[in-house]
Amino acid sequence: YPNPVSDWLVVTTSSNAPLNLEVMNLQGSSLITSSSPTGSEKLNVSDLPSAIYYVKVSQAGTTVVRRIT
């Protein structure tokens, strides 16, 4: 959250397991990567131009991809 994103993308999961995040453009190129030892992370996306992006969240063997704008 929030979606649409302006400055900060906050990802919070129900688990406290380590978390890996990747923000990608529509072509699948990785723009931002981050890791957290807990189930939440806050990413600064203020340098990204307005567009559609995807965030890939990997945690405890599960990967979910969501569209963000």
mmCIF file of C-alpha atoms in Angstrom:
data_model
loop_
_atom_site.group_PDB
_atom_site.id
_atom_site.type_symbol
_atom_site.label_atom_id
_atom_site.label_comp_id
_atom_site.label_asym_id
_atom_site.label_seq_id
_atom_site.Cartn_x
_atom_site.Cartn_y
_atom_site.Cartn_z
ATOM 1 C CA TYR A 1 0.000 0.000 0.000
ATOM 2 C CA PRO A 2 -0.739 2.679 -1.051
ATOM 3 C CA ASN A 3 -1.728 1.999 -4.638
ATOM 4 C CA PRO A 4 -1.196 4.298 -6.515
ATOM 5 C CA VAL A 5 2.218 4.842 -4.982
ATOM 6 C CA SER A 6 3.801 8.281 -4.827
ATOM 7 C CA ASP A 7 6.893 8.259 -2.592
ATOM 8 C CA TRP A 8 6.928 5.138 -0.415
ATOM 9 C CA LEU A 9 5.754 1.596 -1.087
ATOM 10 C CA VAL A 10 5.025 -0.284 2.128
ATOM 11 C CA VAL A 11 4.850 -4.089 2.036
ATOM 12 C CA THR A 12 3.629 -5.903 5.133
ATOM 13 C CA THR A 13 2.910 -9.619 5.398
ATOM 14 C CA SER A 14 1.293 -11.711 8.109
ATOM 15 C CA SER A 15 4.536 -13.627 8.674
ATOM 16 C CA ASN A 16 7.751 -12.446 10.309
ATOM 17 C CA ALA A 17 9.861 -14.572 7.945
ATOM 18 C CA PRO A 18 12.577 -12.879 5.851
ATOM 19 C CA LEU A 19 11.204 -10.969 2.878
ATOM 20 C CA ASN A 20 12.673 -10.213 -0.566
ATOM 21 C CA LEU A 21 11.209 -7.475 -2.770
ATOM 22 C CA GLU A 22 11.797 -6.515 -6.372
ATOM 23 C CA VAL A 23 10.180 -3.622 -8.256
ATOM 24 C CA MET A 24 10.109 -4.220 -12.010
ATOM 25 C CA ASN A 25 8.972 -2.253 -15.041
ATOM 26 C CA LEU A 26 6.588 -3.642 -17.684
ATOM 27 C CA GLN A 27 9.521 -5.191 -19.577
ATOM 28 C CA GLY A 28 10.510 -7.168 -16.460
ATOM 29 C CA SER A 29 13.688 -5.199 -15.776
ATOM 30 C CA SER A 30 14.559 -5.001 -12.101
ATOM 31 C CA LEU A 31 14.587 -1.384 -10.859
ATOM 32 C CA ILE A 32 14.712 -1.759 -7.071
ATOM 33 C CA THR A 33 15.564 -4.762 -4.897
ATOM 34 C CA SER A 34 15.412 -5.019 -1.155
ATOM 35 C CA SER A 35 15.516 -7.591 1.629
ATOM 36 C CA SER A 36 14.142 -7.496 5.135
ATOM 37 C CA PRO A 37 14.711 -9.922 8.025
ATOM 38 C CA THR A 38 11.060 -9.411 9.022
ATOM 39 C CA GLY A 39 7.704 -9.451 7.236
ATOM 40 C CA SER A 40 7.613 -5.772 6.355
ATOM 41 C CA GLU A 41 9.591 -3.326 4.273
ATOM 42 C CA LYS A 42 9.295 0.289 3.138
ATOM 43 C CA LEU A 43 10.736 1.205 -0.279
ATOM 44 C CA ASN A 44 11.449 4.713 -1.529
ATOM 45 C CA VAL A 45 10.024 4.842 -5.064
ATOM 46 C CA SER A 46 9.986 8.641 -5.409
ATOM 47 C CA ASP A 47 12.702 8.552 -8.115
ATOM 48 C CA LEU A 48 10.600 6.360 -10.418
ATOM 49 C CA PRO A 49 8.595 8.194 -13.096
ATOM 50 C CA SER A 50 4.818 7.754 -13.077
ATOM 51 C CA ALA A 51 4.066 4.442 -14.802
ATOM 52 C CA ILE A 52 2.850 0.922 -14.175
ATOM 53 C CA TYR A 53 5.241 -1.303 -12.240
ATOM 54 C CA TYR A 54 5.171 -4.717 -10.639
ATOM 55 C CA VAL A 55 6.386 -5.649 -7.192
ATOM 56 C CA LYS A 56 7.533 -9.231 -6.619
ATOM 57 C CA VAL A 57 7.344 -10.330 -2.986
ATOM 58 C CA SER A 58 9.141 -13.546 -2.013
ATOM 59 C CA GLN A 59 8.839 -15.043 1.452
ATOM 60 C CA ALA A 60 9.156 -18.556 2.876
ATOM 61 C CA GLY A 61 9.159 -20.250 -0.540
ATOM 62 C CA THR A 62 6.162 -18.296 -1.859
ATOM 63 C CA THR A 63 6.343 -15.587 -4.526
ATOM 64 C CA VAL A 64 3.550 -13.125 -5.318
ATOM 65 C CA VAL A 65 3.607 -10.450 -8.039
ATOM 66 C CA ARG A 66 1.292 -7.425 -7.824
ATOM 67 C CA ARG A 67 0.775 -4.457 -10.117
ATOM 68 C CA ILE A 68 1.441 -1.003 -8.687
ATOM 69 C CA THR A 69 0.966 2.373 -10.318
#
